[in-house]
Amino acid sequence: MEMIRLENLSVALGQFHLRNINLAVEKGEYVCIIGPTGAGKTVLIETIAGFHKPYKGRIILDGDDITSKPPEKRGISIVYQDYMLFPHMTVYENIAYGAKKKIRDKRILEEEIERIAHIMGISHLLNRKPETLSGGEQQRVAIARAIISKPKLLLMDEPFSALDTRTTEKLRDFVKRVATEYDLTIIHVTHDIVDVWSLADKVAIMNNGTIIQYGEVEEVFSKPADDFVAEFIDINILEGEITEVLGEMVLVKVGDTILRVKTNTTTGHRIRIFIRPEDIYISNTPPDYGPGCFRAVVEKILENGPYVQLFLSRNNIVLKAVLTRGYVRCLGLARGKHVYVYIRPENVRVAET
Ligand SMILES: Nc1ncnc2c1ncn2[C@@H]1O[C@H](COP(=O)(O)OP(=O)(O)O)[C@@H](O)[C@H]1O
Ligand SMILES: [Mg+2]
């Protein structure tokens, strides 16, 4: 069942335009919107919430056209980066505020608050004031306040941006739990690709006021619609020519390197292929897998916390790979070192032409 649908939604704010936004979200689905700063992500969710008036298009929520409804009548809740709790109220009162129009019976309200406080791990904080809580705790309260009214749609605008990595990881777990328990429909704006991998069913990539690509996470992240998306999701793009068909497999010549690719495209075609950095295997000894295995040189190593980004080159091809720090150490990788690269045929995606 469809919960929300945006149809050709267009908004003008000063110089900025949100153009022809189309997006459909099923009930219970978790959608992340990701894009660079200034893409229009906040304007888009503020428009869904009712704070900006579109000059074109419609917003359909649970079958109703809510395009001109005032924000408080939409049945939509929103969580911001900076918590926005009421400082003079306790945690309990803050959460109760979110339910004030929906739950009138005091006993039921109490039960509901206890239930959600339990799920969000804030039961022990109910009598405290927001200023005595950590950022992560405050955001858990803000989420509890936003969903106690059982909104048809929960919007979150960079909810983890003010939090450190450890706290963010913990919060993702709470959000995942509450999304399941309450069967929430969520649109979550983020600039962190980890949110998309770990939380979302679908992802929309935004740039310059438009949605460039929308679909299942796995699909978008393995088949970017254009170079902007490819760059943004950090995938390798190569161009090559099919030289041989071997049943379900073809051999693709990229420069002087032969890759095996699973596809039903036929010989002679120039094709574009995508390979995710985490799908590139590296070893010091030849794995003897035939085509799809080749030698390359480590051009650059970028340390990035527990993961390391490697730039591998072979003649005119440069490939980005991601390895754990431990694995890089174990292989003794360093700039200039020769390694063997292996890419499984099923991990090479062919762009539709
Ligand atoms: N109220 C406003 N009036 C005019 N321009 C605005 C307003 N709000 C946002 N903008 C502009 O719209 C663009 C998109 O902003 P925003 O949605 O906040 O981007 P994002 O959240 O993707 O970083 C920016 O260029 C911003 O300056
Ligand atoms: Mg924003």
CSV table of C-alpha atoms and ligand atoms in Angstrom, one decimal:
chain,number,residue,atom,x,y,z
A,1,MET,CA,0.0,0.0,0.0
A,2,GLU,CA,1.3,3.4,-1.0
A,3,MET,CA,1.7,5.9,1.9
A,4,ILE,CA,3.0,9.0,0.3
A,5,ARG,CA,3.3,10.1,-3.3
A,6,LEU,CA,4.9,13.3,-4.6
A,7,GLU,CA,3.8,14.2,-8.1
A,8,ASN,CA,5.8,16.8,-10.1
A,9,LEU,CA,6.3,18.8,-7.0
A,10,SER,CA,7.9,22.1,-7.8
A,11,VAL,CA,8.8,24.8,-5.3
A,12,ALA,CA,10.6,28.2,-5.7
A,13,LEU,CA,12.4,29.8,-2.8
A,14,GLY,CA,14.3,33.0,-3.9
A,15,GLN,CA,16.9,31.8,-6.5
A,16,PHE,CA,16.4,28.1,-5.6
A,17,HIS,CA,14.0,25.8,-7.4
A,18,LEU,CA,12.9,22.3,-6.5
A,19,ARG,CA,11.9,20.9,-9.8
A,20,ASN,CA,9.4,18.1,-10.7
A,21,ILE,CA,10.0,15.9,-7.7
A,22,ASN,CA,8.3,12.5,-8.1
A,23,LEU,CA,8.6,10.0,-5.3
A,24,ALA,CA,6.4,7.2,-4.0
A,25,VAL,CA,6.9,5.5,-0.7
A,26,GLU,CA,5.0,2.4,0.5
A,27,LYS,CA,3.7,2.0,3.9
A,28,GLY,CA,6.4,0.7,6.3
A,29,GLU,CA,9.2,1.6,3.9
A,30,TYR,CA,12.4,3.4,4.9
A,31,VAL,CA,13.6,5.9,2.3
A,32,CYS,CA,16.8,7.9,2.5
A,33,ILE,CA,17.4,11.0,0.5
A,34,ILE,CA,21.0,11.8,0.0
A,35,GLY,CA,22.8,14.5,-1.9
A,36,PRO,CA,25.4,17.3,-1.5
A,37,THR,CA,24.8,20.4,0.6
A,38,GLY,CA,22.5,22.8,-1.1
A,39,ALA,CA,20.8,20.1,-3.2
A,40,GLY,CA,17.4,21.0,-1.7
A,41,LYS,CA,16.9,18.1,0.7
A,42,THR,CA,15.7,20.3,3.6
A,43,VAL,CA,13.5,22.3,1.3
A,44,LEU,CA,12.0,19.1,0.0
A,45,ILE,CA,11.1,17.7,3.4
A,46,GLU,CA,9.9,21.0,4.7
A,47,THR,CA,7.6,21.1,1.7
A,48,ILE,CA,6.3,17.7,2.5
A,49,ALA,CA,5.8,18.8,6.1
A,50,GLY,CA,3.8,21.9,4.8
A,51,PHE,CA,6.2,24.8,5.4
A,52,HIS,CA,6.7,25.7,1.8
A,53,LYS,CA,3.9,26.1,-0.8
A,54,PRO,CA,4.6,24.3,-4.1
A,55,TYR,CA,3.7,26.3,-7.2
A,56,LYS,CA,3.1,23.0,-9.1
A,57,GLY,CA,2.4,19.4,-8.3
A,58,ARG,CA,0.7,17.5,-5.5
A,59,ILE,CA,1.4,15.6,-2.3
A,60,ILE,CA,-0.8,12.6,-1.7
A,61,LEU,CA,-0.7,11.1,1.8
A,62,ASP,CA,-2.5,7.9,2.4
A,63,GLY,CA,-4.8,8.6,-0.5
A,64,ASP,CA,-5.6,12.2,0.5
A,65,ASP,CA,-4.4,15.3,-1.4
A,66,ILE,CA,-2.7,17.3,1.4
A,67,THR,CA,-0.9,19.8,-0.8
A,68,SER,CA,-2.7,22.7,0.8
A,69,LYS,CA,-3.3,21.4,4.3
A,70,PRO,CA,-1.6,23.2,7.1
A,71,PRO,CA,1.4,21.4,8.7
A,72,GLU,CA,-0.3,20.4,12.0
A,73,LYS,CA,-3.2,18.7,10.1
A,74,ARG,CA,-1.1,16.5,7.9
A,75,GLY,CA,-0.3,13.6,10.3
A,76,ILE,CA,3.4,14.1,9.6
A,77,SER,CA,6.1,14.3,12.2
A,78,ILE,CA,9.5,15.8,11.8
A,79,VAL,CA,12.8,15.2,13.6
A,80,TYR,CA,15.6,17.8,13.2
A,81,GLN,CA,19.4,17.7,13.5
A,82,ASP,CA,19.3,19.8,16.7
A,83,TYR,CA,16.6,17.9,18.7
A,84,MET,CA,14.4,21.0,19.4
A,85,LEU,CA,13.2,19.7,22.7
A,86,PHE,CA,11.3,22.0,25.1
A,87,PRO,CA,13.9,23.0,27.7
A,88,HIS,CA,11.4,23.7,30.5
A,89,MET,CA,9.7,20.4,30.2
A,90,THR,CA,10.9,17.0,31.5
A,91,VAL,CA,11.5,14.1,29.1
A,92,TYR,CA,8.1,12.7,30.0
A,93,GLU,CA,6.4,16.0,29.3
A,94,ASN,CA,8.2,16.4,26.0
A,95,ILE,CA,7.1,13.0,24.8
A,96,ALA,CA,3.5,13.6,26.1
A,97,TYR,CA,3.4,16.9,24.1
A,98,GLY,CA,3.8,14.9,20.9
A,99,ALA,CA,0.6,13.0,21.8
A,100,LYS,CA,-1.4,15.7,23.2
A,101,LYS,CA,-4.1,15.8,20.5
A,102,LYS,CA,-4.1,12.1,19.8
A,103,ILE,CA,-4.2,10.4,23.2
A,104,ARG,CA,-6.6,12.0,25.7
A,105,ASP,CA,-6.8,9.1,28.2
A,106,LYS,CA,-4.1,9.7,30.8
A,107,ARG,CA,-3.6,6.0,31.6
A,108,ILE,CA,-3.2,5.1,27.9
A,109,LEU,CA,-0.8,8.0,27.4
A,110,GLU,CA,1.3,6.7,30.3
A,111,GLU,CA,1.4,3.2,28.9
A,112,GLU,CA,2.3,4.5,25.4
A,113,ILE,CA,5.1,6.7,26.8
A,114,GLU,CA,6.4,3.8,28.8
A,115,ARG,CA,6.4,1.5,25.8
A,116,ILE,CA,8.2,3.9,23.5
A,117,ALA,CA,10.6,5.0,26.2
A,118,HIS,CA,11.5,1.3,26.7
A,119,ILE,CA,12.1,0.8,22.9
A,120,MET,CA,14.2,4.0,22.8
A,121,GLY,CA,16.2,3.1,25.9
A,122,ILE,CA,15.2,6.3,27.8
A,123,SER,CA,12.9,4.9,30.5
A,124,HIS,CA,15.4,6.0,33.2
A,125,LEU,CA,15.4,9.5,31.9
A,126,LEU,CA,11.7,10.4,32.0
A,127,ASN,CA,12.0,12.8,34.9
A,128,ARG,CA,15.0,14.6,33.7
A,129,LYS,CA,15.2,18.0,31.8
A,130,PRO,CA,16.7,17.9,28.3
A,131,GLU,CA,19.8,20.0,29.3
A,132,THR,CA,20.9,17.2,31.6
A,133,LEU,CA,21.0,14.7,28.7
A,134,SER,CA,23.7,13.8,26.1
A,135,GLY,CA,23.1,14.6,22.5
A,136,GLY,CA,22.2,11.0,21.6
A,137,GLU,CA,19.7,10.8,24.5
A,138,GLN,CA,18.1,14.1,23.5
A,139,GLN,CA,17.7,12.8,19.9
A,140,ARG,CA,16.1,9.6,21.2
A,141,VAL,CA,13.6,11.7,23.1
A,142,ALA,CA,12.9,13.8,20.1
A,143,ILE,CA,12.3,10.7,18.0
A,144,ALA,CA,10.0,9.3,20.7
A,145,ARG,CA,8.1,12.6,20.8
A,146,ALA,CA,7.7,12.5,17.0
A,147,ILE,CA,6.3,9.1,16.8
A,148,ILE,CA,4.1,8.7,19.9
A,149,SER,CA,1.2,10.2,17.9
A,150,LYS,CA,1.7,7.4,15.3
A,151,PRO,CA,2.2,9.7,12.4
A,152,LYS,CA,1.5,8.5,8.9
A,153,LEU,CA,4.9,9.7,7.9
A,154,LEU,CA,8.1,10.4,9.9
A,155,LEU,CA,10.5,12.9,8.3
A,156,MET,CA,14.1,13.2,9.7
A,157,ASP,CA,16.4,15.9,8.5
A,158,GLU,CA,20.0,14.8,9.2
A,159,PRO,CA,19.1,13.4,12.6
A,160,PHE,CA,22.6,12.2,13.4
A,161,SER,CA,24.6,15.1,12.1
A,162,ALA,CA,25.3,16.6,15.5
A,163,LEU,CA,26.4,13.2,17.0
A,164,ASP,CA,29.7,11.4,17.1
A,165,THR,CA,30.2,8.1,15.2
A,166,ARG,CA,29.7,5.7,18.2
A,167,THR,CA,26.5,7.5,19.2
A,168,THR,CA,25.3,7.5,15.6
A,169,GLU,CA,25.8,3.7,15.4
A,170,LYS,CA,23.8,3.2,18.5
A,171,LEU,CA,21.1,5.5,17.4
A,172,ARG,CA,20.8,3.7,14.0
A,173,ASP,CA,19.9,0.6,16.0
A,174,PHE,CA,17.2,2.4,18.0
A,175,VAL,CA,15.7,3.9,14.9
A,176,LYS,CA,15.7,0.5,13.1
A,177,ARG,CA,13.9,-1.1,16.1
A,178,VAL,CA,11.3,1.6,16.5
A,179,ALA,CA,10.7,1.7,12.7
A,180,THR,CA,9.9,-2.0,12.8
A,181,GLU,CA,7.9,-2.0,16.1
A,182,TYR,CA,5.7,1.0,15.0
A,183,ASP,CA,5.7,0.0,11.3
A,184,LEU,CA,6.8,3.5,10.4
A,185,THR,CA,7.0,5.0,7.0
A,186,ILE,CA,10.2,7.1,7.0
A,187,ILE,CA,11.9,9.7,4.8
A,188,HIS,CA,15.3,10.3,6.2
A,189,VAL,CA,17.5,13.0,4.8
A,190,THR,CA,21.2,12.4,5.2
A,191,HIS,CA,24.6,13.1,3.7
A,192,ASP,CA,26.1,9.9,5.2
A,193,ILE,CA,26.1,7.0,2.9
A,194,VAL,CA,26.4,4.6,5.9
A,195,ASP,CA,22.8,5.6,6.9
A,196,VAL,CA,21.6,4.5,3.5
A,197,TRP,CA,23.4,1.1,3.6
A,198,SER,CA,22.3,0.4,7.1
A,199,LEU,CA,18.8,1.7,7.3
A,200,ALA,CA,17.1,2.3,3.9
A,201,ASP,CA,15.0,0.1,1.7
A,202,LYS,CA,15.2,2.7,-1.0
A,203,VAL,CA,17.3,5.7,-1.8
A,204,ALA,CA,16.8,8.9,-3.7
A,205,ILE,CA,19.8,10.8,-4.9
A,206,MET,CA,19.3,14.6,-5.1
A,207,ASN,CA,21.3,17.3,-6.8
A,208,ASN,CA,20.4,20.8,-7.9
A,209,GLY,CA,16.8,20.6,-6.7
A,210,THR,CA,15.9,17.4,-8.5
A,211,ILE,CA,15.9,13.7,-7.8
A,212,ILE,CA,18.4,12.1,-10.2
A,213,GLN,CA,17.8,8.5,-9.3
A,214,TYR,CA,15.4,6.7,-7.0
A,215,GLY,CA,15.1,3.0,-6.3
A,216,GLU,CA,16.1,0.0,-4.2
A,217,VAL,CA,19.4,0.7,-2.4
A,218,GLU,CA,21.1,-2.3,-4.0
A,219,GLU,CA,20.0,-1.3,-7.4
A,220,VAL,CA,21.0,2.4,-7.2
A,221,PHE,CA,24.3,1.6,-5.6
A,222,SER,CA,25.2,-1.0,-8.2
A,223,LYS,CA,23.7,0.7,-11.3
A,224,PRO,CA,24.1,4.5,-11.1
A,225,ALA,CA,21.9,6.4,-13.6
A,226,ASP,CA,24.7,8.9,-14.5
A,227,ASP,CA,28.2,10.0,-13.7
A,228,PHE,CA,27.0,12.3,-10.9
A,229,VAL,CA,25.5,9.4,-9.0
A,230,ALA,CA,28.5,7.1,-9.8
A,231,GLU,CA,30.8,9.8,-8.4
A,232,PHE,CA,28.6,10.4,-5.4
A,233,ILE,CA,28.3,6.7,-4.4
A,234,ASP,CA,32.0,6.2,-5.2
A,235,ILE,CA,31.7,3.3,-7.7
A,236,ASN,CA,34.2,2.4,-10.4
A,237,ILE,CA,33.2,3.1,-13.9
A,238,LEU,CA,35.0,1.4,-16.8
A,239,GLU,CA,34.4,1.2,-20.5
A,240,GLY,CA,35.2,-1.8,-22.6
A,241,GLU,CA,34.4,-3.9,-25.5
A,242,ILE,CA,32.8,-7.4,-25.5
A,243,THR,CA,35.3,-9.7,-27.2
A,244,GLU,CA,33.8,-13.1,-26.6
A,245,VAL,CA,30.5,-14.7,-25.4
A,246,LEU,CA,30.8,-17.8,-23.2
A,247,GLY,CA,27.3,-18.9,-22.4
A,248,GLU,CA,25.9,-16.5,-19.7
A,249,MET,CA,29.3,-14.8,-19.4
A,250,VAL,CA,31.1,-12.4,-21.7
A,251,LEU,CA,34.7,-11.3,-21.8
A,252,VAL,CA,35.1,-7.6,-21.8
A,253,LYS,CA,38.3,-5.9,-22.8
A,254,VAL,CA,39.1,-2.8,-20.9
A,255,GLY,CA,42.3,-1.4,-22.2
A,256,ASP,CA,44.5,-4.5,-22.2
A,257,THR,CA,42.7,-6.1,-19.3
A,258,ILE,CA,40.1,-8.8,-19.8
A,259,LEU,CA,37.2,-9.0,-17.3
A,260,ARG,CA,34.6,-11.7,-17.1
A,261,VAL,CA,31.1,-10.2,-16.9
A,262,LYS,CA,27.7,-11.8,-16.4
A,263,THR,CA,25.3,-10.3,-19.0
A,264,ASN,CA,23.2,-11.2,-22.0
A,265,THR,CA,24.6,-8.4,-24.1
A,266,THR,CA,26.4,-9.7,-27.2
A,267,THR,CA,29.8,-9.4,-28.9
A,268,GLY,CA,31.2,-6.3,-30.4
A,269,HIS,CA,29.3,-3.8,-28.2
A,270,ARG,CA,31.1,-1.1,-26.3
A,271,ILE,CA,29.7,-1.2,-22.8
A,272,ARG,CA,30.0,0.7,-19.5
A,273,ILE,CA,30.5,-1.4,-16.4
A,274,PHE,CA,30.4,-0.6,-12.7
A,275,ILE,CA,32.3,-2.2,-9.9
A,276,ARG,CA,31.9,-1.4,-6.3
A,277,PRO,CA,35.1,-0.7,-4.4
A,278,GLU,CA,34.3,-3.4,-1.8
A,279,ASP,CA,33.9,-6.0,-4.6
A,280,ILE,CA,37.6,-5.8,-5.6
A,281,TYR,CA,39.7,-8.6,-4.1
A,282,ILE,CA,43.4,-8.2,-3.7
A,283,SER,CA,46.1,-10.8,-3.0
A,284,ASN,CA,49.9,-11.1,-3.2
A,285,THR,CA,49.9,-14.3,-5.1
A,286,PRO,CA,48.0,-15.1,-8.3
A,287,PRO,CA,44.6,-16.6,-7.4
A,288,ASP,CA,44.5,-18.4,-10.7
A,289,TYR,CA,41.0,-17.6,-11.6
A,290,GLY,CA,41.6,-16.9,-15.2
A,291,PRO,CA,40.2,-13.8,-16.9
A,292,GLY,CA,39.0,-11.3,-14.3
A,293,CYS,CA,42.3,-11.7,-12.5
A,294,PHE,CA,45.1,-9.3,-13.3
A,295,ARG,CA,48.1,-7.5,-11.9
A,296,ALA,CA,48.0,-3.9,-10.8
A,297,VAL,CA,50.1,-1.4,-8.9
A,298,VAL,CA,49.1,0.3,-5.7
A,299,GLU,CA,49.1,4.0,-6.6
A,300,LYS,CA,47.8,5.6,-3.5
A,301,ILE,CA,46.6,4.5,0.0
A,302,LEU,CA,44.1,6.7,1.8
A,303,GLU,CA,43.6,5.9,5.5
A,304,ASN,CA,40.0,6.4,6.5
A,305,GLY,CA,39.4,5.1,10.0
A,306,PRO,CA,39.0,1.3,10.0
A,307,TYR,CA,38.8,1.2,6.3
A,308,VAL,CA,41.4,2.0,3.7
A,309,GLN,CA,40.9,3.3,0.2
A,310,LEU,CA,43.3,1.9,-2.3
A,311,PHE,CA,43.9,3.3,-5.8
A,312,LEU,CA,45.1,0.6,-8.1
A,313,SER,CA,46.4,1.2,-11.6
A,314,ARG,CA,47.1,-0.9,-14.6
A,315,ASN,CA,48.1,0.9,-17.7
A,316,ASN,CA,45.3,3.5,-18.2
A,317,ILE,CA,42.8,2.0,-15.8
A,318,VAL,CA,42.5,3.3,-12.2
A,319,LEU,CA,40.4,1.3,-9.8
A,320,LYS,CA,39.3,2.3,-6.3
A,321,ALA,CA,39.1,-0.5,-3.8
A,322,VAL,CA,38.2,-0.6,-0.1
A,323,LEU,CA,39.9,-2.9,2.4
A,324,THR,CA,40.0,-3.1,6.1
A,325,ARG,CA,43.2,-1.7,7.8
A,326,GLY,CA,44.0,-5.2,9.1
A,327,TYR,CA,43.9,-6.7,5.7
A,328,VAL,CA,46.1,-3.9,4.2
A,329,ARG,CA,48.6,-4.6,7.0
A,330,CYS,CA,48.4,-8.4,6.5
A,331,LEU,CA,49.2,-8.0,2.8
A,332,GLY,CA,51.9,-5.6,3.5
A,333,LEU,CA,50.5,-3.1,1.0
A,334,ALA,CA,52.4,0.1,0.2
A,335,ARG,CA,52.6,2.5,-2.6
A,336,GLY,CA,54.3,1.1,-5.7
A,337,LYS,CA,53.6,-2.5,-4.7
A,338,HIS,CA,52.4,-5.0,-7.3
A,339,VAL,CA,49.3,-7.0,-6.4
A,340,TYR,CA,46.9,-9.4,-8.0
A,341,VAL,CA,43.3,-8.1,-8.4
A,342,TYR,CA,40.3,-10.3,-8.8
A,343,ILE,CA,36.8,-9.3,-9.6
A,344,ARG,CA,33.9,-11.8,-9.6
A,345,PRO,CA,31.8,-11.7,-12.8
A,346,GLU,CA,28.6,-11.4,-10.8
A,347,ASN,CA,30.0,-8.2,-9.1
A,348,VAL,CA,30.4,-6.4,-12.4
A,349,ARG,CA,27.2,-4.5,-13.4
A,350,VAL,CA,26.6,-3.5,-16.9
A,351,ALA,CA,25.0,-0.1,-17.6
A,352,GLU,CA,21.8,-0.1,-19.6
A,353,THR,CA,22.3,1.6,-22.9
B,1,LIG,N1,13.8,30.2,2.8
B,1,LIG,C1,14.6,30.2,1.8
B,1,LIG,N2,14.7,31.3,0.9
B,1,LIG,C2,15.5,31.3,-0.2
B,1,LIG,N3,16.4,30.3,-0.4
B,1,LIG,C3,16.4,29.2,0.4
B,1,LIG,C4,15.5,29.1,1.5
B,1,LIG,N4,15.8,28.0,2.1
B,1,LIG,C5,16.7,27.4,1.4
B,1,LIG,N5,17.1,28.1,0.4
B,1,LIG,C6,18.1,27.7,-0.6
B,1,LIG,O1,17.8,26.5,-1.2
B,1,LIG,C7,18.9,25.7,-1.5
B,1,LIG,C8,18.7,24.3,-1.0
B,1,LIG,O2,18.8,24.4,0.4
B,1,LIG,P1,18.6,23.1,1.4
B,1,LIG,O3,17.3,22.5,1.1
B,1,LIG,O4,18.8,23.6,2.8
B,1,LIG,O5,19.8,22.2,1.0
B,1,LIG,P2,20.3,20.8,1.6
B,1,LIG,O6,19.4,20.5,2.8
B,1,LIG,O7,20.2,19.8,0.6
B,1,LIG,O8,21.7,21.1,2.1
B,1,LIG,C9,20.1,26.5,-1.0
B,1,LIG,O9,20.7,27.1,-2.0
B,1,LIG,C10,19.5,27.5,0.0
B,1,LIG,O10,20.3,28.6,0.1
B,2,MG,MG,19.7,20.4,4.8
